[in-house]
DNA sequence: CGGGTGATTGACTGACCAGTCAATCCAATC
DNA sequence: GATTGGATTGACTGGTCAGTCAATCACCCG
């Protein structure tokens, strides 16, 4: 177990750097911070960051993928659950995303602001990964349309984009404090987004 | 009128620089391009950019505000039009934005990618302006709720965010070619976004 | 014309910072 | 207690660019 201790210590240091990076990226932004800021925040020498990562970008990269892959797995799993209504599926996706923010606002801020909404070179690197999320949502909508639970007047791709766009926009509003967000707002937001996308704003629905 | 000619020439040069900046920003991105790229594209000396603008950012600034102020005026004007249904009002806002893209995709790409979705220092500078758009849309929704045309189960702010988020997401998908966009897709997009937000995806509506 | 004012030029400077690297440390192993 | 190799250090380098500025140009007015 001796070597395990060594490996464990190394893995801990790596994580320590990643955690520090989240705080620094959230506070200053990816482009505005220096690698030395991350090292300082982690209480580690400058060069060590380059021992564990090839570049500054790879640090952000790692943070994004760690979390995004969980989302993708979650969407895929949801798609297969025949017993759930499409509305319930969308509700769970919205829940997952909003709860991710509730649980770790700094990490979600970094992911949304520096990757998902970042149209610069970096955002493009992960375009495929981001698209996978849209496509997963679109598949859920499509299936609901085939089964007659959603009407077919709107293409599934558009619907997925609209749903995801609404979620991200609310999150962005929270991140930049354009919209207040107390503890109860998280659950309201889930309901609201799903309600809007599924039932719309018009009066005269059954619901 | 001699001095007018002089002034006119100067104004033309300024515009020439702005137009070049749109192309360069759209092609390379704000942070990725150098001021010399703008000057070269405009066929003008490096220093002249600084004769007409205080900084690289002021160039982007100017491009954004020129267009965004038109949008804000349009929303405000729409809000006052008693005879239009809320659905029609939202349709016109979506139309304005999508048509702006159709008419000048490079400019809209710059505005969306480098300002509206740019959460970095620059996006924050214009947060207030961007918020004004949300608030304008929210006012339209609110008014529709008061008059019983929209149900009150969703707060007007959330609805506005969802609507704008959906529009921006579709635009972003076009910009990054995640979604194809032939000439007929513009009109489809307007319908789809408004349909989704107003009537929702559920079956069993009157419409 | 001649002087003045604003337009135009582009070389240069100063600051910044990602990534490198040679040196040092230290824990595990024999 | 000597050896080895990964972990750790931080000074340094090389390249990039925004913004400055002194010089030059061209139009206009008296």
GROMACS .gro file of N, CA, C and O (backbone and C1' of nucleotides) in nm, chain D residues 3-24:
model
  154
  447DT       P    1   2.481   0.516  -0.442
  447DT     O5'    2   2.337   0.478  -0.495
  447DT     C5'    3   2.298   0.340  -0.501
  447DT     C4'    4   2.163   0.332  -0.572
  447DT     C3'    5   2.145   0.430  -0.688
  447DT     O3'    6   2.079   0.362  -0.793
  447DT     C1'    7   1.973   0.462  -0.529
  448DT       P    8   2.083   0.414  -0.942
  448DT     O5'    9   1.927   0.426  -0.973
  448DT     C5'   10   1.836   0.330  -0.916
  448DT     C4'   11   1.697   0.391  -0.913
  448DT     C3'   12   1.669   0.493  -1.024
  448DT     O3'   13   1.548   0.457  -1.088
  448DT     C1'   14   1.605   0.581  -0.814
  449DG       P   15   1.517   0.494  -1.241
  449DG     O5'   16   1.378   0.569  -1.223
  449DG     C5'   17   1.276   0.508  -1.143
  449DG     C4'   18   1.180   0.616  -1.099
  449DG     C3'   19   1.149   0.720  -1.208
  449DG     O3'   20   1.012   0.758  -1.198
  449DG     C1'   21   1.237   0.829  -1.020
  450DG       P   22   0.939   0.812  -1.322
  450DG     O5'   23   0.810   0.876  -1.254
  450DG     C5'   24   0.745   0.806  -1.150
  450DG     C4'   25   0.716   0.901  -1.036
  450DG     C3'   26   0.641   1.028  -1.079
  450DG     O3'   27   0.539   1.052  -0.983
  450DG     C1'   28   0.838   1.088  -0.965
  451DA       P   29   0.447   1.177  -0.991
  451DA     O5'   30   0.513   1.273  -0.884
  451DA     C5'   31   0.510   1.236  -0.747
  451DA     C4'   32   0.545   1.357  -0.660
  451DA     C3'   33   0.466   1.484  -0.687
  451DA     O3'   34   0.442   1.545  -0.561
  451DA     C1'   35   0.695   1.528  -0.724
  452DT       P   36   0.356   1.675  -0.547
  452DT     O5'   37   0.465   1.790  -0.559
  452DT     C5'   38   0.568   1.796  -0.462
  452DT     C4'   39   0.663   1.910  -0.493
  452DT     C3'   40   0.596   2.040  -0.539
  452DT     O3'   41   0.612   2.137  -0.435
  452DT     C1'   42   0.794   1.992  -0.662
  453DT       P   43   0.556   2.283  -0.454
  453DT     O5'   44   0.685   2.357  -0.509
  453DT     C5'   45   0.804   2.363  -0.430
  453DT     C4'   46   0.914   2.431  -0.508
  453DT     C3'   47   0.876   2.568  -0.563
  453DT     O3'   48   0.935   2.669  -0.483
  453DT     C1'   49   1.005   2.437  -0.719
  454DG       P   50   0.862   2.808  -0.472
  454DG     O5'   51   0.933   2.892  -0.588
  454DG     C5'   52   1.074   2.892  -0.597
  454DG     C4'   53   1.118   2.949  -0.731
  454DG     C3'   54   1.040   3.071  -0.779
  454DG     O3'   55   1.125   3.153  -0.856
  454DG     C1'   56   1.022   2.908  -0.938
  455DA       P   57   1.157   3.298  -0.818
  455DA     O5'   58   1.288   3.328  -0.906
  455DA     C5'   59   1.398   3.237  -0.902
  455DA     C4'   60   1.454   3.216  -1.042
  455DA     C3'   61   1.461   3.343  -1.127
  455DA     O3'   62   1.580   3.335  -1.207
  455DA     C1'   63   1.324   3.185  -1.236
  456DC       P   64   1.624   3.459  -1.297
  456DC     O5'   65   1.587   3.412  -1.445
  456DC     C5'   66   1.622   3.280  -1.485
  456DC     C4'   67   1.558   3.249  -1.620
  456DC     C3'   68   1.553   3.368  -1.717
  456DC     O3'   69   1.615   3.328  -1.838
  456DC     C1'   70   1.342   3.262  -1.703
  457DT       P   71   1.640   3.433  -1.957
  457DT     O5'   72   1.581   3.361  -2.086
  457DT     C5'   73   1.546   3.221  -2.084
  457DT     C4'   74   1.444   3.196  -2.195
  457DT     C3'   75   1.448   3.299  -2.307
  457DT     O3'   76   1.426   3.231  -2.429
  457DT     C1'   77   1.233   3.297  -2.211
  458DG       P   78   1.472   3.293  -2.568
  458DG     O5'   79   1.353   3.256  -2.665
  458DG     C5'   80   1.251   3.162  -2.625
  458DG     C4'   81   1.117   3.209  -2.680
  458DG     C3'   82   1.131   3.307  -2.795
  458DG     O3'   83   1.047   3.263  -2.899
  458DG     C1'   84   0.998   3.403  -2.621
  459DG       P   85   1.036   3.335  -3.039
  459DG     O5'   86   0.885   3.378  -3.034
  459DG     C5'   87   0.789   3.295  -2.967
  459DG     C4'   88   0.662   3.373  -2.944
  459DG     C3'   89   0.633   3.475  -3.053
  459DG     O3'   90   0.500   3.457  -3.097
  459DG     C1'   91   0.627   3.579  -2.839
  460DT       P   92   0.441   3.544  -3.215
  460DT     O5'   93   0.310   3.596  -3.143
  460DT     C5'   94   0.271   3.544  -3.016
  460DT     C4'   95   0.185   3.646  -2.946
  460DT     C3'   96   0.124   3.749  -3.041
  460DT     O3'   97  -0.015   3.759  -3.016
  460DT     C1'   98   0.233   3.858  -2.861
  461DC       P   99  -0.113   3.808  -3.133
  461DC     O5'  100  -0.150   3.953  -3.087
  461DC     C5'  101  -0.080   4.000  -2.975
  461DC     C4'  102  -0.152   4.111  -2.906
  461DC     C3'  103  -0.209   4.218  -3.001
  461DC     O3'  104  -0.304   4.291  -2.927
  461DC     C1'  105  -0.013   4.299  -2.897
  462DA       P  106  -0.426   4.362  -3.000
  462DA     O5'  107  -0.463   4.475  -2.895
  462DA     C5'  108  -0.479   4.440  -2.758
  462DA     C4'  109  -0.442   4.559  -2.670
  462DA     C3'  110  -0.506   4.691  -2.711
  462DA     O3'  111  -0.537   4.763  -2.592
  462DA     C1'  112  -0.270   4.709  -2.728
  463DG       P  113  -0.631   4.890  -2.601
  463DG     O5'  114  -0.524   5.008  -2.610
  463DG     C5'  115  -0.434   5.021  -2.501
  463DG     C4'  116  -0.321   5.112  -2.540
  463DG     C3'  117  -0.362   5.248  -2.598
  463DG     O3'  118  -0.296   5.347  -2.521
  463DG     C1'  119  -0.191   5.151  -2.727
  464DT       P  120  -0.301   5.504  -2.560
  464DT     O5'  121  -0.150   5.535  -2.603
  464DT     C5'  122  -0.042   5.491  -2.522
  464DT     C4'  123   0.088   5.546  -2.577
  464DT     C3'  124   0.086   5.695  -2.610
  464DT     O3'  125   0.210   5.750  -2.566
  464DT     C1'  126   0.146   5.574  -2.804
  465DC       P  127   0.221   5.909  -2.548
  465DC     O5'  128   0.310   5.946  -2.674
  465DC     C5'  129   0.411   5.854  -2.719
  465DC     C4'  130   0.470   5.903  -2.851
  465DC     C3'  131   0.442   6.051  -2.880
  465DC     O3'  132   0.555   6.105  -2.947
  465DC     C1'  133   0.358   5.924  -3.055
  466DA       P  134   0.619   6.239  -2.889
  466DA     O5'  135   0.727   6.268  -3.002
  466DA     C5'  136   0.802   6.159  -3.057
  466DA     C4'  137   0.802   6.167  -3.209
  466DA     C3'  138   0.811   6.309  -3.265
  466DA     O3'  139   0.903   6.306  -3.373
  466DA     C1'  140   0.623   6.200  -3.356
  467DA       P  141   0.936   6.438  -3.458
  467DA     O5'  142   0.897   6.393  -3.603
  467DA     C5'  143   0.925   6.259  -3.646
  467DA     C4'  144   0.843   6.230  -3.770
  467DA     C3'  145   0.842   6.346  -3.871
  467DA     O3'  146   0.878   6.297  -4.000
  467DA     C1'  147   0.621   6.274  -3.823
  468DT       P  148   0.892   6.398  -4.120
  468DT     O5'  149   0.757   6.377  -4.199
  468DT     C5'  150   0.719   6.244  -4.240
  468DT     C4'  151   0.580   6.251  -4.300
  468DT     C3'  152   0.563   6.356  -4.410
  468DT     O3'  153   0.520   6.287  -4.527
  468DT     C1'  154   0.384   6.363  -4.255
   0.00000   0.00000   0.00000
